[in-house]
XYZ file of C-alpha atoms in Angstrom:
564
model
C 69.261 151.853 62.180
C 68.549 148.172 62.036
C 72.023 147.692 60.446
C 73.414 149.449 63.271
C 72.004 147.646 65.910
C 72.977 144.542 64.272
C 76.557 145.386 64.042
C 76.618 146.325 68.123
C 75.124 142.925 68.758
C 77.973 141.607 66.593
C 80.781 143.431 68.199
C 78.779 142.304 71.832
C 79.166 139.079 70.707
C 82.948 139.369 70.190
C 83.986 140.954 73.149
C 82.240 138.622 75.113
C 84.151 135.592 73.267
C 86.879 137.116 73.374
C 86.740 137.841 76.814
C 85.308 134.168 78.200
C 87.969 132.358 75.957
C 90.337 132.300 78.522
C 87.966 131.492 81.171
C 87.213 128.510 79.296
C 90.295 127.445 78.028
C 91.593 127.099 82.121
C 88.283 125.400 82.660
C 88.781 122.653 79.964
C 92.518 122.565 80.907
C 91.733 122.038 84.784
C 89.061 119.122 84.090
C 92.245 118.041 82.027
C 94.374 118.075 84.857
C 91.815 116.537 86.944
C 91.160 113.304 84.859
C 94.823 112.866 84.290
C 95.597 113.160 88.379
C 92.599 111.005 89.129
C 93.836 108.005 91.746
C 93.250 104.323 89.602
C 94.126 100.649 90.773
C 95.066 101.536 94.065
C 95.877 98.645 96.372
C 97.357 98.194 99.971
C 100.100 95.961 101.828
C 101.465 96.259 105.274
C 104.489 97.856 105.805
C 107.386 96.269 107.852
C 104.700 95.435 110.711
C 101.142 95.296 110.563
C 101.222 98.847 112.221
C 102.072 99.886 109.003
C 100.014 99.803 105.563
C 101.461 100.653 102.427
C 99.160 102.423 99.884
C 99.975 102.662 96.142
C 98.361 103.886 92.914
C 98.985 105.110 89.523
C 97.863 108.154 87.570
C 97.804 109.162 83.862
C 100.418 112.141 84.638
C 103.175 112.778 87.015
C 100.273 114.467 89.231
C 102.321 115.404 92.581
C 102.860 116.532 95.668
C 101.540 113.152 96.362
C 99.604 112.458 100.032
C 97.053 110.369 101.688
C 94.276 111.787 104.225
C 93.042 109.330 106.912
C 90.940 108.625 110.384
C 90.167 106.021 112.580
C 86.829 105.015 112.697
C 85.310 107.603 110.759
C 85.166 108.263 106.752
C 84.105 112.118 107.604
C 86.667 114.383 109.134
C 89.891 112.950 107.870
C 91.924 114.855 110.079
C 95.303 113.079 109.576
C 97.998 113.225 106.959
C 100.517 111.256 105.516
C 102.984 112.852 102.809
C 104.472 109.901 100.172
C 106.074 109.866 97.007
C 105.092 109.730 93.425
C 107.550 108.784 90.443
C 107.798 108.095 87.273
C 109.059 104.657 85.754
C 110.047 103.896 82.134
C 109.836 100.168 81.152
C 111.744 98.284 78.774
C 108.959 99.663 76.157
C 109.742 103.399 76.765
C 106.044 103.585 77.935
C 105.783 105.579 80.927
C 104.310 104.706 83.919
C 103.031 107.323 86.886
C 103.241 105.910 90.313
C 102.664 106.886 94.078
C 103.056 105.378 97.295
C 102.326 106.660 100.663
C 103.274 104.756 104.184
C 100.953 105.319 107.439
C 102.938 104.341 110.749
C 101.750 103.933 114.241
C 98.020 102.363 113.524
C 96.376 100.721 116.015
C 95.595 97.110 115.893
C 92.449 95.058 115.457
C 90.951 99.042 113.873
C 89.050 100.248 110.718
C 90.951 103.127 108.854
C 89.321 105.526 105.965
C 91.477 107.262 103.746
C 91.394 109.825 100.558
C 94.350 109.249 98.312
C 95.520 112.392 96.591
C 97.662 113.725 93.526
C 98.109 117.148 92.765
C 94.747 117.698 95.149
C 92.545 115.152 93.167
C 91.331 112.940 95.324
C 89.757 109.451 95.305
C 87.327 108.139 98.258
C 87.128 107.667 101.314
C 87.855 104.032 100.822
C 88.523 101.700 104.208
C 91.143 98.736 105.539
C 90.690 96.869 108.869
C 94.693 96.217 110.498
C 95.386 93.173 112.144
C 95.165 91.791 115.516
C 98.392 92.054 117.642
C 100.346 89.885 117.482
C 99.199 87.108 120.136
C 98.776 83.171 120.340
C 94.683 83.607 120.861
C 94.229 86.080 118.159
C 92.895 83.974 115.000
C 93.211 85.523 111.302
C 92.244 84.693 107.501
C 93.678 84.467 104.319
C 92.356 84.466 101.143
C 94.880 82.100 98.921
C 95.120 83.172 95.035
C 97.423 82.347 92.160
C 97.218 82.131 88.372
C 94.366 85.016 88.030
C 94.292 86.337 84.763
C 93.085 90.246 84.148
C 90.230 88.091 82.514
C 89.412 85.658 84.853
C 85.546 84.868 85.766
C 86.498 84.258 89.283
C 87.261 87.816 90.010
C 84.046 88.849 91.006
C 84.034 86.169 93.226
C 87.079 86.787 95.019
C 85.865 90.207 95.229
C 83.140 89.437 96.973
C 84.270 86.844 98.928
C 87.119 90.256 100.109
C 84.123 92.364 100.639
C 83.014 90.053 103.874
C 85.226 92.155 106.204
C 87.019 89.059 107.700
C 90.239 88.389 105.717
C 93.565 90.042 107.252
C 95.385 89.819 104.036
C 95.340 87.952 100.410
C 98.185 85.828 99.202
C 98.779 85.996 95.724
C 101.442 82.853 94.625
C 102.732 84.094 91.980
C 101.460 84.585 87.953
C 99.657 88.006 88.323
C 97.599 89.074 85.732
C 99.234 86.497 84.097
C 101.082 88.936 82.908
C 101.338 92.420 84.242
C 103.666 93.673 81.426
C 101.560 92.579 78.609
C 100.578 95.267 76.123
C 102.644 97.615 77.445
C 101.512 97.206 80.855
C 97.737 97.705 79.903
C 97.242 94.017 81.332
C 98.128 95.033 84.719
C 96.299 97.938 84.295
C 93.214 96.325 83.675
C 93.564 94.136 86.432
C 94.010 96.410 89.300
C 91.441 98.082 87.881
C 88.933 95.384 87.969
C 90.656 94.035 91.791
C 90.238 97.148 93.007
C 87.603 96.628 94.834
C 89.338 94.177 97.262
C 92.824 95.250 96.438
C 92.374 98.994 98.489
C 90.586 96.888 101.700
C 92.298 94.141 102.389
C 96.848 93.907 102.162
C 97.661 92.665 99.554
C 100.745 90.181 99.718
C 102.457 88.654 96.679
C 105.487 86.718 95.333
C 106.900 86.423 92.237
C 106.218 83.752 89.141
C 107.214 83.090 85.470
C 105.020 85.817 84.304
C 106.716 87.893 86.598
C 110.533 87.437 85.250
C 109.631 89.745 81.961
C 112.947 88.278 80.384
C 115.085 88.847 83.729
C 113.970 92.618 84.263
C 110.715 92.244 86.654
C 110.086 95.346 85.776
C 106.116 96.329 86.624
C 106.688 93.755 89.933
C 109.073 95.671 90.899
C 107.864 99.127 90.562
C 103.795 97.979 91.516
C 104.682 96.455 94.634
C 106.157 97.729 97.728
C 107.403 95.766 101.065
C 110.972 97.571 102.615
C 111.795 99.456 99.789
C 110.579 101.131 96.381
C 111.134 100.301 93.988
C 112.029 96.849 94.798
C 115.285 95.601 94.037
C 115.898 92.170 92.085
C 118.012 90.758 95.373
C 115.692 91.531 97.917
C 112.250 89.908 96.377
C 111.360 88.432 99.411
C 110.173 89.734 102.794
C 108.149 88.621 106.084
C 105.655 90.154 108.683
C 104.173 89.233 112.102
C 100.193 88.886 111.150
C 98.539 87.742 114.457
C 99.333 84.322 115.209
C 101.462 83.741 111.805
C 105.105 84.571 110.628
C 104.258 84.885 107.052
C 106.885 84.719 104.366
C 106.973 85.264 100.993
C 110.005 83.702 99.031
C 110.765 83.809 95.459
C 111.404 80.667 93.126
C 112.209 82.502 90.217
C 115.519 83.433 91.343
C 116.541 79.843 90.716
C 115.939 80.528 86.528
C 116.943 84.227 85.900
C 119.897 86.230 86.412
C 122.212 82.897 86.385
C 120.688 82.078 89.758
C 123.310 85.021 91.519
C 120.655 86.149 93.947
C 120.129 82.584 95.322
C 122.775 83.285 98.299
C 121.034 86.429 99.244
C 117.694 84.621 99.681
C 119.384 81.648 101.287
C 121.234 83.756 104.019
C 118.031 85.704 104.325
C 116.280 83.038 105.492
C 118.440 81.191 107.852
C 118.385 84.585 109.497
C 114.677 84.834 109.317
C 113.278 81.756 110.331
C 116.048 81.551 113.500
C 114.588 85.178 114.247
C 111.100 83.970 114.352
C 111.619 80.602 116.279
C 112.908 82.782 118.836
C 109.033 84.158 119.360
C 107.210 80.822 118.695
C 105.284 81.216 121.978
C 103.991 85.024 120.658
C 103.770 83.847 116.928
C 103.961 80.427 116.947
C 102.537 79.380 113.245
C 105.361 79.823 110.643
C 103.276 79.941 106.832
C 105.354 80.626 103.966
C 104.461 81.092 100.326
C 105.405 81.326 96.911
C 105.073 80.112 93.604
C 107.097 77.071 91.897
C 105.908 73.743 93.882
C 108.983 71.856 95.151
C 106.221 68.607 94.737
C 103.717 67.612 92.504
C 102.038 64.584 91.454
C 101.096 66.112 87.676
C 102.365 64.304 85.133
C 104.075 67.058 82.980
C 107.339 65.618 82.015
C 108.757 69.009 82.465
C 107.842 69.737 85.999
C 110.725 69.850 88.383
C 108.384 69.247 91.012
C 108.410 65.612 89.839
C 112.239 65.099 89.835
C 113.826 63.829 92.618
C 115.951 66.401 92.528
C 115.642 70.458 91.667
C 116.698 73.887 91.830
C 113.756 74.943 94.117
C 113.758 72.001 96.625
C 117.485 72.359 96.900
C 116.903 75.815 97.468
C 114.512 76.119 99.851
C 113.542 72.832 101.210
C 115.677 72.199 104.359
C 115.825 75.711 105.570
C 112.069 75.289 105.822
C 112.467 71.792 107.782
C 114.791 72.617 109.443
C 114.254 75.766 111.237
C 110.119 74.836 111.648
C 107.814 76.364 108.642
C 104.381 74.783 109.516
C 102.801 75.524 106.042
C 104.098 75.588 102.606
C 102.050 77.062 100.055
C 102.695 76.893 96.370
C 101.528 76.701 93.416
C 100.595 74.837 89.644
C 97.472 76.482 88.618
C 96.097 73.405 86.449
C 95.856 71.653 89.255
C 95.393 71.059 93.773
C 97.182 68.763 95.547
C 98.153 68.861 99.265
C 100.581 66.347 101.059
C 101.089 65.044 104.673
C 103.235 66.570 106.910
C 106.384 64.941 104.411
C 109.830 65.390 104.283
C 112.432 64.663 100.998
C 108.793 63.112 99.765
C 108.179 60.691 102.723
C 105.314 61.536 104.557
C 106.402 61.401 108.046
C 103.102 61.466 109.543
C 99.309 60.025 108.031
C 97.489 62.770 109.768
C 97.164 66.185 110.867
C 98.059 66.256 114.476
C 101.483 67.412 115.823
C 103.263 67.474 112.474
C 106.689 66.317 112.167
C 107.361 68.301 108.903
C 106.052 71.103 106.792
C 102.427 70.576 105.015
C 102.690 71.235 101.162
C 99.536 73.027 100.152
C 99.643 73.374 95.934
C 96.471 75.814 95.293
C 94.836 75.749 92.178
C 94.746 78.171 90.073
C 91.444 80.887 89.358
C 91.808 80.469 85.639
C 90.491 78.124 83.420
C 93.164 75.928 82.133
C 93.270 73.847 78.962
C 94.252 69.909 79.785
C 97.122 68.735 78.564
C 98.054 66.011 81.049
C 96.727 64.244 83.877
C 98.092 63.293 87.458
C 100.794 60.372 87.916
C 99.625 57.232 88.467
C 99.730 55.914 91.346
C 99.366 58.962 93.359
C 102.960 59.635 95.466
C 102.819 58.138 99.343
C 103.263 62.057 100.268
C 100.294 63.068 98.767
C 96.622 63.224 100.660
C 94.246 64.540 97.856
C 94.763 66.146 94.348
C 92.083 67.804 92.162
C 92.594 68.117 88.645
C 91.227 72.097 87.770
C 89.826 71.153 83.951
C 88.023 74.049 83.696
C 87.441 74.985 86.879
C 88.625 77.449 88.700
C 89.678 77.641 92.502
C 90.546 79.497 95.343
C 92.004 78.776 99.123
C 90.465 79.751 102.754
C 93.440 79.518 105.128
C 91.896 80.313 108.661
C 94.620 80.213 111.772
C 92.147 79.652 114.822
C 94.708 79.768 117.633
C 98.296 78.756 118.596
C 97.466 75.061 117.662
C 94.649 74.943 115.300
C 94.579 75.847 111.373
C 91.901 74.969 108.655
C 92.525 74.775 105.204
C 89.870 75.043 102.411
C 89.864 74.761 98.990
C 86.319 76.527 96.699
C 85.411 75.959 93.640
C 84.946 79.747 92.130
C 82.096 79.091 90.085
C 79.570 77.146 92.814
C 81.247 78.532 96.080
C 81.333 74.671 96.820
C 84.004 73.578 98.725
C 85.719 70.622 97.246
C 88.764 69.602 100.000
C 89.121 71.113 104.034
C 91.058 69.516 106.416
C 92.414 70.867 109.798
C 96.220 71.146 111.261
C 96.610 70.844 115.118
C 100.050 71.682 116.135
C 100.891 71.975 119.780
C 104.528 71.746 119.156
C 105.322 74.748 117.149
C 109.721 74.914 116.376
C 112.047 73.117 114.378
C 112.071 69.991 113.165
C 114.609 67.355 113.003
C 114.961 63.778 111.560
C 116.834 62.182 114.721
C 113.145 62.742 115.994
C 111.199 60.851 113.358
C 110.925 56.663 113.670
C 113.924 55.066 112.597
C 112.234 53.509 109.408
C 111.088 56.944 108.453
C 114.818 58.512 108.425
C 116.458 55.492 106.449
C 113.728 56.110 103.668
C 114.854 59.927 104.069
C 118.363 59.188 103.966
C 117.472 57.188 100.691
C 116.143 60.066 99.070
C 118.357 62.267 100.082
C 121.255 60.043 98.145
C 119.137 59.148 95.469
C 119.073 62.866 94.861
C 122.392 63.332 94.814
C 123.103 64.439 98.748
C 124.973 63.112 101.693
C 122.317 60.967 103.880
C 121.847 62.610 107.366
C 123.292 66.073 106.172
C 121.035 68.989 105.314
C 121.567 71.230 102.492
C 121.844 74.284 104.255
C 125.054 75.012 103.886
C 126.144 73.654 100.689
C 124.606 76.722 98.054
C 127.183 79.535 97.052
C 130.925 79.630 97.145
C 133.462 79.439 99.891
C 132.887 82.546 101.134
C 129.139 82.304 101.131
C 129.484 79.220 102.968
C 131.788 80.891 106.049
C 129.060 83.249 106.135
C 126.367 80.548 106.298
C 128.137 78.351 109.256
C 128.045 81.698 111.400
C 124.683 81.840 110.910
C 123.973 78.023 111.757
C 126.557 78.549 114.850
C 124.789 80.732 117.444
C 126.826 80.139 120.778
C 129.671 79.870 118.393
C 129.510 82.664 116.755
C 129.353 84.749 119.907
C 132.230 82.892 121.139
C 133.967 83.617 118.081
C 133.461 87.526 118.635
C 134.410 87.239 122.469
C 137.722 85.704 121.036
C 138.515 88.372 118.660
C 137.600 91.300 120.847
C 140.009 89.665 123.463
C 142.691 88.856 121.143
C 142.489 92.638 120.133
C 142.616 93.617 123.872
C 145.567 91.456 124.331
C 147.552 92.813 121.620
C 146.894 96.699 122.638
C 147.520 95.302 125.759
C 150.971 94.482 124.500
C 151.891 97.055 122.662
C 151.274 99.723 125.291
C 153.984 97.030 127.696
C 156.441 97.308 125.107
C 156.113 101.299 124.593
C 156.045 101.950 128.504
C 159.039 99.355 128.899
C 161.226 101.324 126.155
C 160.051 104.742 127.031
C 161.444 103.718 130.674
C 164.652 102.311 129.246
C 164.884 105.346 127.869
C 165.000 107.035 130.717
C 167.739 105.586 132.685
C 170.357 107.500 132.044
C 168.831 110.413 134.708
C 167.707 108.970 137.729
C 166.436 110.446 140.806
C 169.290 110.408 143.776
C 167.043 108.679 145.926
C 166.153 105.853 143.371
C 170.345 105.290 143.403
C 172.141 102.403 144.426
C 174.997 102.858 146.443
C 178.064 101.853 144.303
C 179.760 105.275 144.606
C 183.487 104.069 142.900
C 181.682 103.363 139.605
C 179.494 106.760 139.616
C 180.050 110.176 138.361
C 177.567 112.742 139.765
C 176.878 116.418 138.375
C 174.108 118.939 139.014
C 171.036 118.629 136.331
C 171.676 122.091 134.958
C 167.418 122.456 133.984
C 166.319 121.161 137.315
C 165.579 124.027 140.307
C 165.271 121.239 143.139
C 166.236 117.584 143.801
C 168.190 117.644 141.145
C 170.979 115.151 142.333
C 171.254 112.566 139.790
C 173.417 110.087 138.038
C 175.010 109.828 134.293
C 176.245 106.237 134.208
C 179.625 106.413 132.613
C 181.614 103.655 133.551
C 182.159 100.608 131.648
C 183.577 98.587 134.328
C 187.382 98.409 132.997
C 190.484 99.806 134.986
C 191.281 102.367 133.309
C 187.752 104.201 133.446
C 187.415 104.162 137.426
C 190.650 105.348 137.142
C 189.506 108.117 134.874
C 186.771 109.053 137.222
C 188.748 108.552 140.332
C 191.349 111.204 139.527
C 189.941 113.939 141.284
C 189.982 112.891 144.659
């Protein structure tokens, strides 16, 4: 009897294994699902406007449909969706990498948003962004400054918390991310969204590209981690702008000057001439112009192989007029073992000793928020266009840009590690538009012109128009032209006119001549000895006409006499 009951509780047993296997199988495969689909190192950027933000993040799997839930104001009730896109990228390593992206549209300014990211369901969240103010002379904005931040860097909790205060509308990142993303298969950019996440999913993040971006030519994780116009992004369009507040920010790239035989420098070039001339046109709305990216077109560091101490280079030929020229306020940039700023200067001459109503762009070089080994030191003497330089050593730094109004910036520069802040000065600018050297003191533009043929130019003539080939170039002047240019398309849509014009003459005048051999009787001159007349045979009424057959000789009005 006992062996009986034994072998029921055995079979019990069984049945019920057998029956909760599956039950437990989909449970362990669901919490599967769920940790691969989990949303990781998500970050934000603003889409072609600051009415749009751009949120991306990765996953461990392909994990879609892909969305993003959001509200204004409120982290409970996200009542609104937005659908987005998740794909899957192989890098040069044949590592895979899971990405999504998702695009709201239509937010209103100066506004907290919470949002849920989601893939395949899982969600992450709420998490929370503030958008910018409108675009408007009085509206005043912050930017955190950043470059050279390793995945290991002590200065990220810093910067994280220095994000948390609420009050930045976007951080710039110059370049040299993770320092670099692709290491390890991409594990080092991992890692470091991870441990930026915190500020990364609050605040847009804006970037531009540096050496440990290139990846031997490919850019592959910049291009597929990022987003700004399209995604991924494409090697010849690594550069973008947007209206934030008070400021035309633009990122540029430098690195186009050292990969790919330099055959995306045109593209960048044309881009922007087009750009800036866009954006002078709304100087009054958004007058500050600040543009940034990585490779300093001047440095005082003594590093033999700098360009930035060469008279002449690929970057300042690239870039530097086009920014003079058409008006760029601030220039920031980058060499992370060390901070420098310059006076307003121009082809390094410092064309004013202050701050107030520049004459040229300010070149702000932030340090970098790694430690750096020493190798060399600054130049000796320090350059007439510099105003203060910090060697980093070991420390590490960060910049507070802060655009008050239409005419007044601050600039600081803080020591990660004590929060102190080691250099500030202020911009006032009440003349915000291009600038020009026929306006500078005579003194000033001979020591420009100087330069500008000690580097190997034409003194007095830009170098706006001298980068790409022939063709490039036609396409430049156009751009430079303005009045011209429409001029030039009121020519050619007249010419066109002209000739259709003609054409249509010379078809009317043949079809006509054509035509002449049956006129109407009372469209007939009166020359009756030289006429033969008949009766149209196809015509039912006023169908006298006239078939001109005589030649004028004897012997035809003779002919056409004879029946008299």
């Amino acid at each position: 009897m006992k062996l009986r009951r034994t072998c029921d509780y055995f079979v019990f047993c069984l049945l019920i294994s057998i029956w909760s296997f599956p039950a437990i199988a989909l449970s362990q495969s669901v919490g599967y699902t769920t940790a691969k689909c989990i949303p990781k190192e998500v970050h934000i950027t603003y889409g072609d406007t600051t009415s749009e933000v751009v949120i991306i993040w990765s996953t461990e799997d392909q994990c879609i449909p892909t969305k993003v839930q959001y509200a204004l104001n409120s982290p409970w009730g996200l009542d609104q969706t937005a659908p987005g896109e998740g794909r899957v990228f192989e890098g040069p390593d044949k590592k895979k990498n899971y990405f999504h992206k998702v695009k709201l549209r239509d937010l209103q300014p100066s506004s907290t948003y919470y949002y849920k990211p989601s893939s395949q369901r899982v969600t992450e969240g709420p998490y929370m962004f503030k958008t910018a103010p409108k675009s408007a002379s009085d509206s005043d904005v912050h930017f955190l400054v950043v470059s050279d931040l390793s995945s290991t860097s002590p200065a990220i909790p810093t910067l994280n918390e220095e994000a948390s205060s609420g009050k930045y509308a976007a951080i710039l990142h110059a370049g040299n991310i993770a320092m670099n993303l692709s290491t390890r298969s991409g594990a080092i950019g991992d890692d470091f969204f991870h441990l930026m996440e915190p500020s990364l999913r609050s605040v847009p993040y804006m970037v531009a590209p540096g050496p440990d971006e290139q990846e031997d030519g490919s850019y592959f994780h910049y291009l597929h981690r990022f987003s700004y116009g399209e995604w991924p992004i494409s090697k010849d369009k690594m550069w973008y702008s947007v209206d934030i507040g008070p400021v035309h920010l633009i990122s540029f790239s430098t690195e186009i000057f050292f990969t790919d035989n330099g055959q995306y420098k045109a593209s960048q070039h044309d881009w922007l001439i087009r750009d800036l001339k866009l954006a002078n046109t709304n100087r009054e709305a958004v007058p500050w112009v600040v543009a940034f990216g990585h490779r300093p077109m001047y440095c005082s560091y003594e590093d033999p192989s700098l360009e930035c101490n060469h008279k002449a280079s690929e970057v300042k030929k690239g870039l530097e007029d086009i920014l003079y020229r058409f008006g760029a306020d601030i220039v920031i940039q980058s060499y992370g073992a060390a901070y420098e700023r310059s006076y307003p200067q121009f082809k390094g001459v410092p064309v004013n000793k202050n701050y107030t109503d520049p004459l040229a762009p300010v070149h702000i070089l932030t340090g970098g928020a790694t430690p750096w080994d020493i190798e060399y030191n600054f130049t000796n003497p320090m350059p007439k266009w510099c105003a203060f330089r910090y060697t980093n050593r070991s420390v590490m730094s960060y910049g507070r840009l802060h655009i008050v109004n239409a005419s007044f910036a601050e600039y600081e520069q803080v020591d990660a590690e004590s929060n102190e802040v080691f250099d500030s000065f202020v911009i006032i600018q009440g003349k915000h538009g291009q600038f020009s050297i026929e306006d500078l003191p005579e003194n000033v533009s001979a020591t420009i012109d100087k330069n500008i043929k000690d580097a190997g130019g034409k003194p007095g003539v830009l170098n706006i128009e001298e980068i790409g080939n022939t063709q490039e170039n036609s396409r430049i002047q156009k751009l430079l032209q303005g009045d011209n240019r429409n001029r030039l398309i009121i020519g050619v849509v007249a010419g066109v006119v002209i000739v259709v014009a003609f054409i249509v003459i010379i078809t009317v005048r043949r079809f006509r001549k054509r035509r002449r051999t049956t006129r109407r009787w009372e469209h007939m001159d009166i020359n009756y000895g030289k006429k033969f007349y008949s009766k149209a045979p196809d015509k039912d009424e006023d169908n006298d006409f006239e078939i001109d057959m005589s030649d004028g000789t004897e012997g035809t009005t003779k002919l056409l006499n004879s029946g008299d």
